[in-house]
mmCIF file of C-alpha atoms in Angstrom:
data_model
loop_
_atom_site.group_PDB
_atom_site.id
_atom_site.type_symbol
_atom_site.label_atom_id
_atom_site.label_comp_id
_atom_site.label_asym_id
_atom_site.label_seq_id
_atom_site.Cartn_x
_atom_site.Cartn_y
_atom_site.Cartn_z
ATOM 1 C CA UNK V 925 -22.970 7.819 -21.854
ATOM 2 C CA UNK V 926 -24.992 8.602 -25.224
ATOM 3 C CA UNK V 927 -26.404 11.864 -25.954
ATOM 4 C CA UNK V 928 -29.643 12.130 -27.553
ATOM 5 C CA UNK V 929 -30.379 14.793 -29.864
ATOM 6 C CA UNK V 930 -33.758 15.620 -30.648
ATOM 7 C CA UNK V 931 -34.669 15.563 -34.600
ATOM 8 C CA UNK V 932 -35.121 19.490 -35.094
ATOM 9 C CA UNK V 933 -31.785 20.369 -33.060
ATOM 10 C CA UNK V 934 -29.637 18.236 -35.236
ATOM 11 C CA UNK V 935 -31.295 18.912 -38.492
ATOM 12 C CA UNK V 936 -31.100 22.691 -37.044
ATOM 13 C CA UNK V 937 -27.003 21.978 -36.518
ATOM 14 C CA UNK V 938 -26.333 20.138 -40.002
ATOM 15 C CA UNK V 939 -27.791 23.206 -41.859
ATOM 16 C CA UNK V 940 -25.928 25.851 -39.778
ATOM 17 C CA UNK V 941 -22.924 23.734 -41.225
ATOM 18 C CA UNK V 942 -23.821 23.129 -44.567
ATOM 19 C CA UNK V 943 -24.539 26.616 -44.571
ATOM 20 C CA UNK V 944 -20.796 27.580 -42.729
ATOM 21 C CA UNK V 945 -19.275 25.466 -45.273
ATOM 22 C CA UNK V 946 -20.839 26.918 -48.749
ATOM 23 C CA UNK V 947 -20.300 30.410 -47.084
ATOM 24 C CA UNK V 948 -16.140 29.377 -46.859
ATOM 25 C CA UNK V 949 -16.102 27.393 -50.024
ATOM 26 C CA UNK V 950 -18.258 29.508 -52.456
ATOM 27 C CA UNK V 951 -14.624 30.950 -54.207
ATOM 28 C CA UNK V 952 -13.643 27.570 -54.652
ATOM 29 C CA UNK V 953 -16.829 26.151 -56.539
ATOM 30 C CA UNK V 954 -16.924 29.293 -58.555
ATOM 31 C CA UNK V 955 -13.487 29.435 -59.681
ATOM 32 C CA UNK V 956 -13.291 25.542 -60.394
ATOM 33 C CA UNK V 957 -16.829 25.886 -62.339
ATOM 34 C CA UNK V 958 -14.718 28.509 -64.777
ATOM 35 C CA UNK V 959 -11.540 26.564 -64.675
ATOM 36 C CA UNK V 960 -9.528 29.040 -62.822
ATOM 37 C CA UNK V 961 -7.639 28.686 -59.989
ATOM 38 C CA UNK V 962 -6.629 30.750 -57.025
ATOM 39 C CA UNK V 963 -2.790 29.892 -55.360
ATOM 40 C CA UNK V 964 -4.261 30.787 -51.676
ATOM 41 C CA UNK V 965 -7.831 29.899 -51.404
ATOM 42 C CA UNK V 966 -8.237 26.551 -53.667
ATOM 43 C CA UNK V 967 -4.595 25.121 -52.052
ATOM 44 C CA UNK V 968 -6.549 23.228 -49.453
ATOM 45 C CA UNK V 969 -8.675 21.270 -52.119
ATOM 46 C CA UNK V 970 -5.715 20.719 -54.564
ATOM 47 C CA UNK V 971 -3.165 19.810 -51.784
ATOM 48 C CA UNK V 972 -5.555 17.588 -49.410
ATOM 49 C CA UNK V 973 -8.181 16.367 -52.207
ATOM 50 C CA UNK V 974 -11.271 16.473 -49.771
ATOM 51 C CA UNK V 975 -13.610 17.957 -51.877
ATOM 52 C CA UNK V 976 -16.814 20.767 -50.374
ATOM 53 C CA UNK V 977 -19.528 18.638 -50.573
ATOM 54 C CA UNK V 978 -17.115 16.498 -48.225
ATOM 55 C CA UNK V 979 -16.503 18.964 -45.758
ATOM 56 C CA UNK V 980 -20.007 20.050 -46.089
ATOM 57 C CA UNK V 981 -21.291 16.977 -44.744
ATOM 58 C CA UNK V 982 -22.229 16.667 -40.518
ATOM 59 C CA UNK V 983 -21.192 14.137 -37.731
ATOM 60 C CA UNK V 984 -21.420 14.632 -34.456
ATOM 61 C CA UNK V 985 -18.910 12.330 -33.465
ATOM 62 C CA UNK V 986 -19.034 9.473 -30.609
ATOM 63 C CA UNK V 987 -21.848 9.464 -28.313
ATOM 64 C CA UNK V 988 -24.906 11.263 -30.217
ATOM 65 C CA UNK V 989 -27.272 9.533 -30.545
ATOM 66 C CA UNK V 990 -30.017 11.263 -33.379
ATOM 67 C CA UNK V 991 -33.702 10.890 -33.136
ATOM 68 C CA UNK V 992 -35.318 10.058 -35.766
ATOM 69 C CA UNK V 993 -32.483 9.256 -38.530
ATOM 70 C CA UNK V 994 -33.311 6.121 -39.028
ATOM 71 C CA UNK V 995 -34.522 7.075 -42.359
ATOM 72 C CA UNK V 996 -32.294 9.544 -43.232
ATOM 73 C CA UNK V 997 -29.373 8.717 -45.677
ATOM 74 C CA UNK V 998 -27.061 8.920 -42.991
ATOM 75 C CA UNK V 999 -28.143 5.093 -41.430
ATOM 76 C CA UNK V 1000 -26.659 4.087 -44.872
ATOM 77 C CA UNK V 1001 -23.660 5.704 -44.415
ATOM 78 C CA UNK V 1002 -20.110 3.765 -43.434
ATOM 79 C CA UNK V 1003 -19.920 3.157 -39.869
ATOM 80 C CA UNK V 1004 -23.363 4.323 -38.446
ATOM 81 C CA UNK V 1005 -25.987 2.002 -37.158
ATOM 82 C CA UNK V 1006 -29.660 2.321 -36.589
ATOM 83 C CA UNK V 1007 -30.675 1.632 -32.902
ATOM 84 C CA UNK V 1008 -34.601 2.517 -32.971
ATOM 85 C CA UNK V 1009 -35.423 5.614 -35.189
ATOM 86 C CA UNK V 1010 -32.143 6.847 -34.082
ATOM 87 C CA UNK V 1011 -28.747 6.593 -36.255
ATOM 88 C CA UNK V 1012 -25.637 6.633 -34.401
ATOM 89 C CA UNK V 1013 -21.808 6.276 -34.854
ATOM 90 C CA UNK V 1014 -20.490 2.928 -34.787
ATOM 91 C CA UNK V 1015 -17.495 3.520 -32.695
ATOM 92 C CA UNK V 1016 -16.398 -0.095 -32.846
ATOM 93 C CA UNK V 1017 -16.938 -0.441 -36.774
ATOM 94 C CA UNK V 1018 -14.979 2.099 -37.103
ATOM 95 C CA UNK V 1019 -11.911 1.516 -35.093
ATOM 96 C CA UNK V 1020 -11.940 -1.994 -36.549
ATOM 97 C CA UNK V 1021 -11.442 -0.068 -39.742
ATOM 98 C CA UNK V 1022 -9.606 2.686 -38.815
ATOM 99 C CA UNK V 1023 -7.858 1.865 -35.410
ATOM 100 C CA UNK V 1024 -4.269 2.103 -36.992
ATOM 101 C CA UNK V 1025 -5.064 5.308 -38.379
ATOM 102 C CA UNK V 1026 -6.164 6.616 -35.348
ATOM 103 C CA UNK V 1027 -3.481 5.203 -32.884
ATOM 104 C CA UNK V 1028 -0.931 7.370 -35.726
ATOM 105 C CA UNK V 1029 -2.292 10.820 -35.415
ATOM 106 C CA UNK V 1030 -2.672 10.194 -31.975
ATOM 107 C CA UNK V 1031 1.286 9.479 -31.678
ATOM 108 C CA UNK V 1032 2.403 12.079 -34.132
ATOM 109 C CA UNK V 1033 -0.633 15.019 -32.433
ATOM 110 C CA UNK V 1034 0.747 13.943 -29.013
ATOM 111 C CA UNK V 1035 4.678 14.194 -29.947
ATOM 112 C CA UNK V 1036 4.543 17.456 -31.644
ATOM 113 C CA UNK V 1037 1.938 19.224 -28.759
ATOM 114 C CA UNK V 1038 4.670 18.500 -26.432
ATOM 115 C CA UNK V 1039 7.541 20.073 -28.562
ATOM 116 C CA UNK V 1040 8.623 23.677 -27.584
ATOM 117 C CA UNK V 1041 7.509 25.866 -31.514
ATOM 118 C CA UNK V 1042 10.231 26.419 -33.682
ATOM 119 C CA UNK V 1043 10.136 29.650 -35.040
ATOM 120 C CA UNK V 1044 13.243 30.364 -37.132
ATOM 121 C CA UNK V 1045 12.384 28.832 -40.535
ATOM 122 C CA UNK V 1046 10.970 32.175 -41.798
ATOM 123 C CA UNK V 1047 8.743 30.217 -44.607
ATOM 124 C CA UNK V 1048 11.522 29.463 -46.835
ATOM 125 C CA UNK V 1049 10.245 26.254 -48.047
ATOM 126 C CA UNK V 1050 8.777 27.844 -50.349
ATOM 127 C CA UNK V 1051 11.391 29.547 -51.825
ATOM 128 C CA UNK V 1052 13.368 26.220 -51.670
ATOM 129 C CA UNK V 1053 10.614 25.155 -53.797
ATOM 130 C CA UNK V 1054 12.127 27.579 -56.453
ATOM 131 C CA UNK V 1055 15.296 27.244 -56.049
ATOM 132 C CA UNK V 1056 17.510 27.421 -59.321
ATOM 133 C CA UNK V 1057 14.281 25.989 -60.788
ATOM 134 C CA UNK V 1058 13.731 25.717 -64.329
ATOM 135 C CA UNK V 1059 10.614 28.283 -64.958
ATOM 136 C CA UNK V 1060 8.311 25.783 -66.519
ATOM 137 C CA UNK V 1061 8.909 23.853 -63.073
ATOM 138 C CA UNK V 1062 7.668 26.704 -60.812
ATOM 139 C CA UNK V 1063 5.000 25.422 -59.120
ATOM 140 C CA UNK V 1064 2.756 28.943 -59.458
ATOM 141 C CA UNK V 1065 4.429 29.798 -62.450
ATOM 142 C CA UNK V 1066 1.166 32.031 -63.541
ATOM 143 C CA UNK V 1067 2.222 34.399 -60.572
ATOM 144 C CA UNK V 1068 5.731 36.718 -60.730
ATOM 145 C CA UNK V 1069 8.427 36.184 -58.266
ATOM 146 C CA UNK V 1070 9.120 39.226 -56.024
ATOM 147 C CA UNK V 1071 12.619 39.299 -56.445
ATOM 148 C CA UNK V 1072 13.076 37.310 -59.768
ATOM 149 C CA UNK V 1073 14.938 34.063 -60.220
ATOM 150 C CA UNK V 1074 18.299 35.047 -59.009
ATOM 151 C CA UNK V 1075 17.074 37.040 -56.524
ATOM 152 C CA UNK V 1076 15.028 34.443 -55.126
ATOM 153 C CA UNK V 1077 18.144 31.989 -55.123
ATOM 154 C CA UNK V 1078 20.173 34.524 -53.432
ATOM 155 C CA UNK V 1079 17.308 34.662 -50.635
ATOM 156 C CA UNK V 1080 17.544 31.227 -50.421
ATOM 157 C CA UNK V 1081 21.770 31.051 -49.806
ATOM 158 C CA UNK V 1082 21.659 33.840 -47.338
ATOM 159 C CA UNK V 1083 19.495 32.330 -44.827
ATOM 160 C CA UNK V 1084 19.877 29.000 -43.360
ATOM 161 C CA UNK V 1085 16.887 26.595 -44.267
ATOM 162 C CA UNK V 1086 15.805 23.923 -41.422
ATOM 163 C CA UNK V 1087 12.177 22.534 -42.555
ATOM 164 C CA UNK V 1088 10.993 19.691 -40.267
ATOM 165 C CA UNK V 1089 7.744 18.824 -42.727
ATOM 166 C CA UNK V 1090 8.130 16.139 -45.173
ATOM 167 C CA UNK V 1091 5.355 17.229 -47.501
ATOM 168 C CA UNK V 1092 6.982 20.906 -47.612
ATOM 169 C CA UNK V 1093 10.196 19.345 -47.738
ATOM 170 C CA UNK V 1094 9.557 16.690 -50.875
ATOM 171 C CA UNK V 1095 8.470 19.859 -52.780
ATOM 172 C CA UNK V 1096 12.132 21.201 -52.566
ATOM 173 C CA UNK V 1097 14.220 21.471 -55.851
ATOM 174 C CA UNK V 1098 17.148 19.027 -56.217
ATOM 175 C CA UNK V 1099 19.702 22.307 -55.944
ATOM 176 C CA UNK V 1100 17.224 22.927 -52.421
ATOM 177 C CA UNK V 1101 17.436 20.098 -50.647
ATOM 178 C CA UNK V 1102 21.076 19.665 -49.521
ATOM 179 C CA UNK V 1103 20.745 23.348 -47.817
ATOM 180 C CA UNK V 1104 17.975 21.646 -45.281
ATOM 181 C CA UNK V 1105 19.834 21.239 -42.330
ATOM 182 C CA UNK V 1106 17.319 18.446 -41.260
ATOM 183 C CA UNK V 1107 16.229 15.219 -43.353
ATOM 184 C CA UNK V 1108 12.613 15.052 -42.743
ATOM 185 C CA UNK V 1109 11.064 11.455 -43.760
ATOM 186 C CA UNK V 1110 7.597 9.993 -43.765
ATOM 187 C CA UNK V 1111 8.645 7.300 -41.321
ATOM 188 C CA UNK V 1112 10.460 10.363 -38.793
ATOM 189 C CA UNK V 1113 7.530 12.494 -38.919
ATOM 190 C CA UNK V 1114 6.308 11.589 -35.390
ATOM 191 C CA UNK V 1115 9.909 12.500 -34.309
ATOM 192 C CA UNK V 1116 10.089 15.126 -35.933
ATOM 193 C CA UNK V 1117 7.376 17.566 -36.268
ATOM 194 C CA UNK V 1118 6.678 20.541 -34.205
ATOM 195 C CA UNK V 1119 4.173 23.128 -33.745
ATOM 196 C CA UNK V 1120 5.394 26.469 -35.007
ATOM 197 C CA UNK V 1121 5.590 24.675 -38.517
ATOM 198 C CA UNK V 1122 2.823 26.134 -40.679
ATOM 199 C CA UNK V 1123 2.624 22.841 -42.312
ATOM 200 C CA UNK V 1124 1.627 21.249 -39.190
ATOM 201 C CA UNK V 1125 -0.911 23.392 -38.563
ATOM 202 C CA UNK V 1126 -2.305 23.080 -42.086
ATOM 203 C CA UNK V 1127 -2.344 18.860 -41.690
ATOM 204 C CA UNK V 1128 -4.841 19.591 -38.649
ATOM 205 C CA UNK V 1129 -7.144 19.684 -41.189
ATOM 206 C CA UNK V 1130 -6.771 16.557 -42.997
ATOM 207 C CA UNK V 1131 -6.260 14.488 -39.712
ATOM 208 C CA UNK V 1132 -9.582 15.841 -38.956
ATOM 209 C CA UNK V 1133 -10.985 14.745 -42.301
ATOM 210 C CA UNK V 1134 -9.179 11.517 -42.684
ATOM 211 C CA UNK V 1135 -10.754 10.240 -38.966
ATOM 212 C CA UNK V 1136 -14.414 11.236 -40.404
ATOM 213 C CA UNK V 1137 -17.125 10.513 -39.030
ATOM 214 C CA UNK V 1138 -14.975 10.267 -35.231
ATOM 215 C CA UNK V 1139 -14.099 13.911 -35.146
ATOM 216 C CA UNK V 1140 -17.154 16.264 -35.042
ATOM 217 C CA UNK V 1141 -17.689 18.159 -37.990
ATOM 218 C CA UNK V 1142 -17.662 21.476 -35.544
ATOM 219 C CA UNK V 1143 -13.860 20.381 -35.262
ATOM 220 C CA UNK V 1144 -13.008 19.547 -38.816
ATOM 221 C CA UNK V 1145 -14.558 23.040 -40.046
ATOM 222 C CA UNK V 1146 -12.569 24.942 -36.972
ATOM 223 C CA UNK V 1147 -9.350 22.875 -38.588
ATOM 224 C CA UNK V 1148 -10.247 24.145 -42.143
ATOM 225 C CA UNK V 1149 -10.997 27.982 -41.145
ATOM 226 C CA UNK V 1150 -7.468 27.480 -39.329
ATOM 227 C CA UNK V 1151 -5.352 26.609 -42.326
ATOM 228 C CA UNK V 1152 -6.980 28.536 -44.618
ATOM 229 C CA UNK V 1153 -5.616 31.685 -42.255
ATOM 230 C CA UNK V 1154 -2.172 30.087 -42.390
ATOM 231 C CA UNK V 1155 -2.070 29.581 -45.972
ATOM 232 C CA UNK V 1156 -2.541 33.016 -46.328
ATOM 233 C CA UNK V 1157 0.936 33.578 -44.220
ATOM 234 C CA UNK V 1158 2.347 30.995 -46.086
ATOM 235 C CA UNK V 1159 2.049 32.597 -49.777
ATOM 236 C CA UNK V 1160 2.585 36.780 -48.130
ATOM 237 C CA UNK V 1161 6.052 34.932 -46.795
ATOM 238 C CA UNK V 1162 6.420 32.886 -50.274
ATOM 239 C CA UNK V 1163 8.490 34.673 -53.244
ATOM 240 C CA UNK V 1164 5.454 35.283 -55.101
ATOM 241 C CA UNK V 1165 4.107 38.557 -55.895
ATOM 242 C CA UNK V 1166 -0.106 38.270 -54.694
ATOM 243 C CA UNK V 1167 -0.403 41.724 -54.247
ATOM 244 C CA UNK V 1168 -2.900 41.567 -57.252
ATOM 245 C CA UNK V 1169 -5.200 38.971 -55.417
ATOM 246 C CA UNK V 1170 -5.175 41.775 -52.400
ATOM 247 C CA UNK V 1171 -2.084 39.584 -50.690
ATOM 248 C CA UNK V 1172 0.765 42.131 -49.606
ATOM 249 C CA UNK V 1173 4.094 40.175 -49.022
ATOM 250 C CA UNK V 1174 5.354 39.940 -45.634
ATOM 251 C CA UNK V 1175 9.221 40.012 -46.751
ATOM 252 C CA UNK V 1176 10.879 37.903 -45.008
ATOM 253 C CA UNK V 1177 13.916 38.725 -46.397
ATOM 254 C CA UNK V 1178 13.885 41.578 -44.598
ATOM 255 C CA UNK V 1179 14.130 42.166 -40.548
ATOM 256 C CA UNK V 1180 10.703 43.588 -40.272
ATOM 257 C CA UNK V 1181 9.214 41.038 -42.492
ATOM 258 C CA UNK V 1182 11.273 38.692 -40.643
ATOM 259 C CA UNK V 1183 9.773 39.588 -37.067
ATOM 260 C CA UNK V 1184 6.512 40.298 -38.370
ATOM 261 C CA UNK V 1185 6.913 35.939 -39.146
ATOM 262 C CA UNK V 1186 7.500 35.097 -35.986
ATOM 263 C CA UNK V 1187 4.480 37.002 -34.543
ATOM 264 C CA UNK V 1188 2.122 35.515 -36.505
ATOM 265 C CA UNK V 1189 3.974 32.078 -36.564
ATOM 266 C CA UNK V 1190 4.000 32.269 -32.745
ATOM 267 C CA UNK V 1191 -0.094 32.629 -32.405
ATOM 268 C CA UNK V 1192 -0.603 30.106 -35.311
ATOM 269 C CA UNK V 1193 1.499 27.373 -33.090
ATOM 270 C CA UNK V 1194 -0.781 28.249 -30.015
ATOM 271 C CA UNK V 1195 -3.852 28.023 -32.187
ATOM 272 C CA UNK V 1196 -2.602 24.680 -33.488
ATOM 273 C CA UNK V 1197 -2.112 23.395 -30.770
ATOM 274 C CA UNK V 1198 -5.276 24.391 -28.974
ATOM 275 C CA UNK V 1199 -7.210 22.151 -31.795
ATOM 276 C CA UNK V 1200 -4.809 19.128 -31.654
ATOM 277 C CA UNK V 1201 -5.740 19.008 -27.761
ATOM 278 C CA UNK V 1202 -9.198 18.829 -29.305
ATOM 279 C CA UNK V 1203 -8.626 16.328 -31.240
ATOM 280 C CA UNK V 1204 -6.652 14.059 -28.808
ATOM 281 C CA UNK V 1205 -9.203 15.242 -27.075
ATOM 282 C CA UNK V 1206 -11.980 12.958 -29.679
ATOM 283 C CA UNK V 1207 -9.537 9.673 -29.523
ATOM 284 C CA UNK V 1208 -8.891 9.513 -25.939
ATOM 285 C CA UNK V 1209 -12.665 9.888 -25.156
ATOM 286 C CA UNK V 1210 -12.836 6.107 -27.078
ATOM 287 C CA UNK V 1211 -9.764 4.370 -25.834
ATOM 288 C CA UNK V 1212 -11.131 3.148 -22.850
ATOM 289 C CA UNK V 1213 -10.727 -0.043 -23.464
ATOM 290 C CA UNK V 1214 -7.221 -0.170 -24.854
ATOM 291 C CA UNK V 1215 -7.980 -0.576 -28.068
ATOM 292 C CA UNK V 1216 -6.693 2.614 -30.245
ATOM 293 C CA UNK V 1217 -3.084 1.977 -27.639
ATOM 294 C CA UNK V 1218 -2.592 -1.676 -29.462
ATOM 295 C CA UNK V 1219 -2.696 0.158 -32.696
#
């Protein structure tokens, strides 16, 4: 079944996003206009490298079908095809391209919605990150530690560190990464990964990117607004003093801070998952004919 979208509702829907998007994103351009840079709110653009006026741009996804595009810019674009005046997405262009990408984050979404949330890592990948670093190493060195040096290393051999994400894990500092009591690895991410990692939640947001035009843009933007919440959890939980950017630390180091964690680790997992059914949600609407499975 195709949906067909009249010309003024769509046009309506891409400026409503544009619009959502430069609303979330104006920090960003302004800051990177002056050269500055902001730890919380530009992490997203450093860390994934999809830029605004990528996010900024619409797809519907699979199945819409919109009037009068076919001279828009869009019938140029990769994997859209004109049918009439309308432009559409080419689902089997794409998964031709794409269909090993897909049949991945469908795997790893899959394995880690079915995992019970692990909520005892208290955020101390960052301060792994830190760990007996040298200070021209720090990765924010423009930004105090809480604590200082040695007591941020003293945080870090108190506690127990178990990080399940590779990308938080690679950051860790040589001294760091022995105290991990797992050995996350690009290839054991699918067996590994689990929802109450804030990580996880963060990487909804460049699945959702990195399977553009498939996934909606309504999805993608949801996924952004998402882990740009749980960055903020991520840095109030970090050793960093933020308290000058408005950020007061959740101090984890602490049995408040540390149950204060959990709570908001605990509704970030449910939120995650909630989007990754959406997204599974997007690639198991296609696969009706086996094709994203051989992937």
């Amino acid at each position: 079944m195709v949906e067909v979208v009249p010309e003024r509702r769509w046009r309506a829907v891409a400026r409503a996003h544009a619009d959502r998007v430069d609303a979330a994103t104006a920090g960003h351009r302004s800051r990177r206009a002056d050269g500055r840079a902001h730890p919380v709110e530009d992490f997203l653009f450093r860390y994934y490298g999809h830029t605004p006026a990528q996010l900024r741009r619409w797809h519907p996804g699979p199945g819409v079908r919109l009037e009068g595009a076919a001279h828009d810019r869009r019938a140029g674009w990769r994997h859209h095809r004109v049918v009439g005046d309308a432009v559409e997405l080419d689902v089997e262009s794409f998964l031709e391209a794409r269909g090993r990408a897909v049949g991945f984050v469908r795997r790893l979404l899959s394995a880690t919605a079915t995992r019970p949330a692990r909520l005892g890592c208290f955020g101390l990948h960052e301060w792994a990150m830190v760990y007996r670093a040298d200070e021209h190493l720090v990765r924010h060195r423009g930004w105090p530690l809480r604590l200082g040096p040695a007591g941020t290393d003293e945080v870090v051999e108190r506690h127990t560190i178990a990080c399940s994400h590779f990308d938080a894990y690679r950051f860790f500092t040589e001294a760091a990464r022995p105290r991990n009591t797992l050995g996350p690895t690009r290839e054991g991410q699918e067996a590994l990964e689990q929802p109450g990692c804030l990580h996880a939640g963060m990487d909804l947001y460049k699945w959702s990117f990195k399977l553009s035009p498939l996934v909606p843009s309504t999805v993608t933007a949801d996924a952004f607004d998402l882990a740009r919440e749980i960055r903020v959890l991520d840095m109030q939980a970090s050793p960093y003093d933020l308290r000058e950017l408005g950020y007061e630390p959740v101090r984890i180091e602490t049995a408040e801070g540390k149950a204060e964690y959990v709570e908001r680790q605990r509704e970030f997992a449910a939120r995650s998952n909630a989007l990754r059914h959406r997204l599974l949600e997007v690639i198991g609407s296609l696969d009706t004919g086996g094709v994203v499975a051989s992937r």
